[in-house]
């Protein structure tokens, strides 16, 4: 998308052009083949996505493949459209877990359900076992919570970690007395008796309101709150990824400054590459250098958002790899005798290839296997807000960044107690001893 609340196209699109260079350098396709790229704006909208597909389907400018979009609702509608025509869709940022069920859908980003292994690895590292999930009622968040709970329950690598409850929650646009009463009931009656770890599956405005209510109820200190890194993208319009830069109050839209501090200590995840990765920094430069070549209806759509290599989003890696994945499928189709450049899902699933940074493995459903994941800590340093990289999860194991520390919610640096500060969450059988009362009488 170039025009929406999530404008990652404006900070990523030219990665597709860099991918054409990669395809040529690696000689993936015969020299006689020439790939051309047409950019369209999904606007993170199902309607806009379908309109773009219809306009690109016939005539001289008809397309042979579709990479994108980057929003799950738009992906769902677009994949259904393409399924009728027996065309695959390769997305680079659609994360809704149940998209894996679509027979023609593939992606170079992992689905949110795979955060289950990240949560388990992090919690096992800090000896935490119980987690409550608060899920906004949008489809992407409900399916994310259900998928994470199911995978934690069935994955032996999860250890002792278990989801004690999923709490669906209708979260209004503004805080109201009724919502405050609901949050008091949820946090006091459902969260406090069951866990000290809370997973918030919702958008940033909702995360902010939940944590504001938690603060007012004195339920920040002694708790750990997980949030989705992608939910933090609207903190300032000026800095989408927040992976390498701090955010000052002056960068934030009016009305958001006063309530950002409440997010301090939030733990977030990001499927992606560390901002310090040398290859990633080189790649960012290439994407920036090609940014002026991206046009939609004669307009340079990256010009206002990508003013330096640091503005290039980490998701550009996924877009690059999605284009390369299509080329590998086309290579296979050519070997099988295709005459019309048509690629089917079987040509591009069950494959392992070298992405621009890491090796990528796609399973039979079209999903990424075992993605590397960054663990981020939201820090408020005297009005400068940033997501600080504090560790990574690789092969289901958490490794902290050397010399880093985690600031937990409530401005405390010591680890939280999984049993509660008064040991109130651990039943007597967890203590290793039993008290028995024997009554004798007649």
mmCIF file of C-alpha atoms in Angstrom, residues 169-170 172 174-185 213:
data_model
loop_
_atom_site.group_PDB
_atom_site.id
_atom_site.type_symbol
_atom_site.label_atom_id
_atom_site.label_comp_id
_atom_site.label_asym_id
_atom_site.label_seq_id
_atom_site.Cartn_x
_atom_site.Cartn_y
_atom_site.Cartn_z
ATOM 1 C CA UNK A 169 -12.395 -7.959 23.807
ATOM 2 C CA UNK A 170 -14.317 -5.336 21.859
ATOM 3 C CA UNK A 172 -13.748 1.129 21.382
ATOM 4 C CA UNK A 174 -11.938 6.049 22.762
ATOM 5 C CA UNK A 175 -11.680 5.212 26.420
ATOM 6 C CA UNK A 176 -15.090 5.336 28.118
ATOM 7 C CA UNK A 177 -16.367 4.630 31.644
ATOM 8 C CA UNK A 178 -17.974 1.410 30.372
ATOM 9 C CA UNK A 179 -14.684 0.242 28.837
ATOM 10 C CA UNK A 180 -12.802 1.140 32.026
ATOM 11 C CA UNK A 181 -15.263 -0.990 34.002
ATOM 12 C CA UNK A 182 -14.786 -3.839 31.511
ATOM 13 C CA UNK A 183 -11.005 -3.594 31.760
ATOM 14 C CA UNK A 184 -11.166 -3.599 35.546
ATOM 15 C CA UNK A 185 -13.163 -6.823 35.404
ATOM 16 C CA UNK A 213 -6.075 0.960 32.325
#
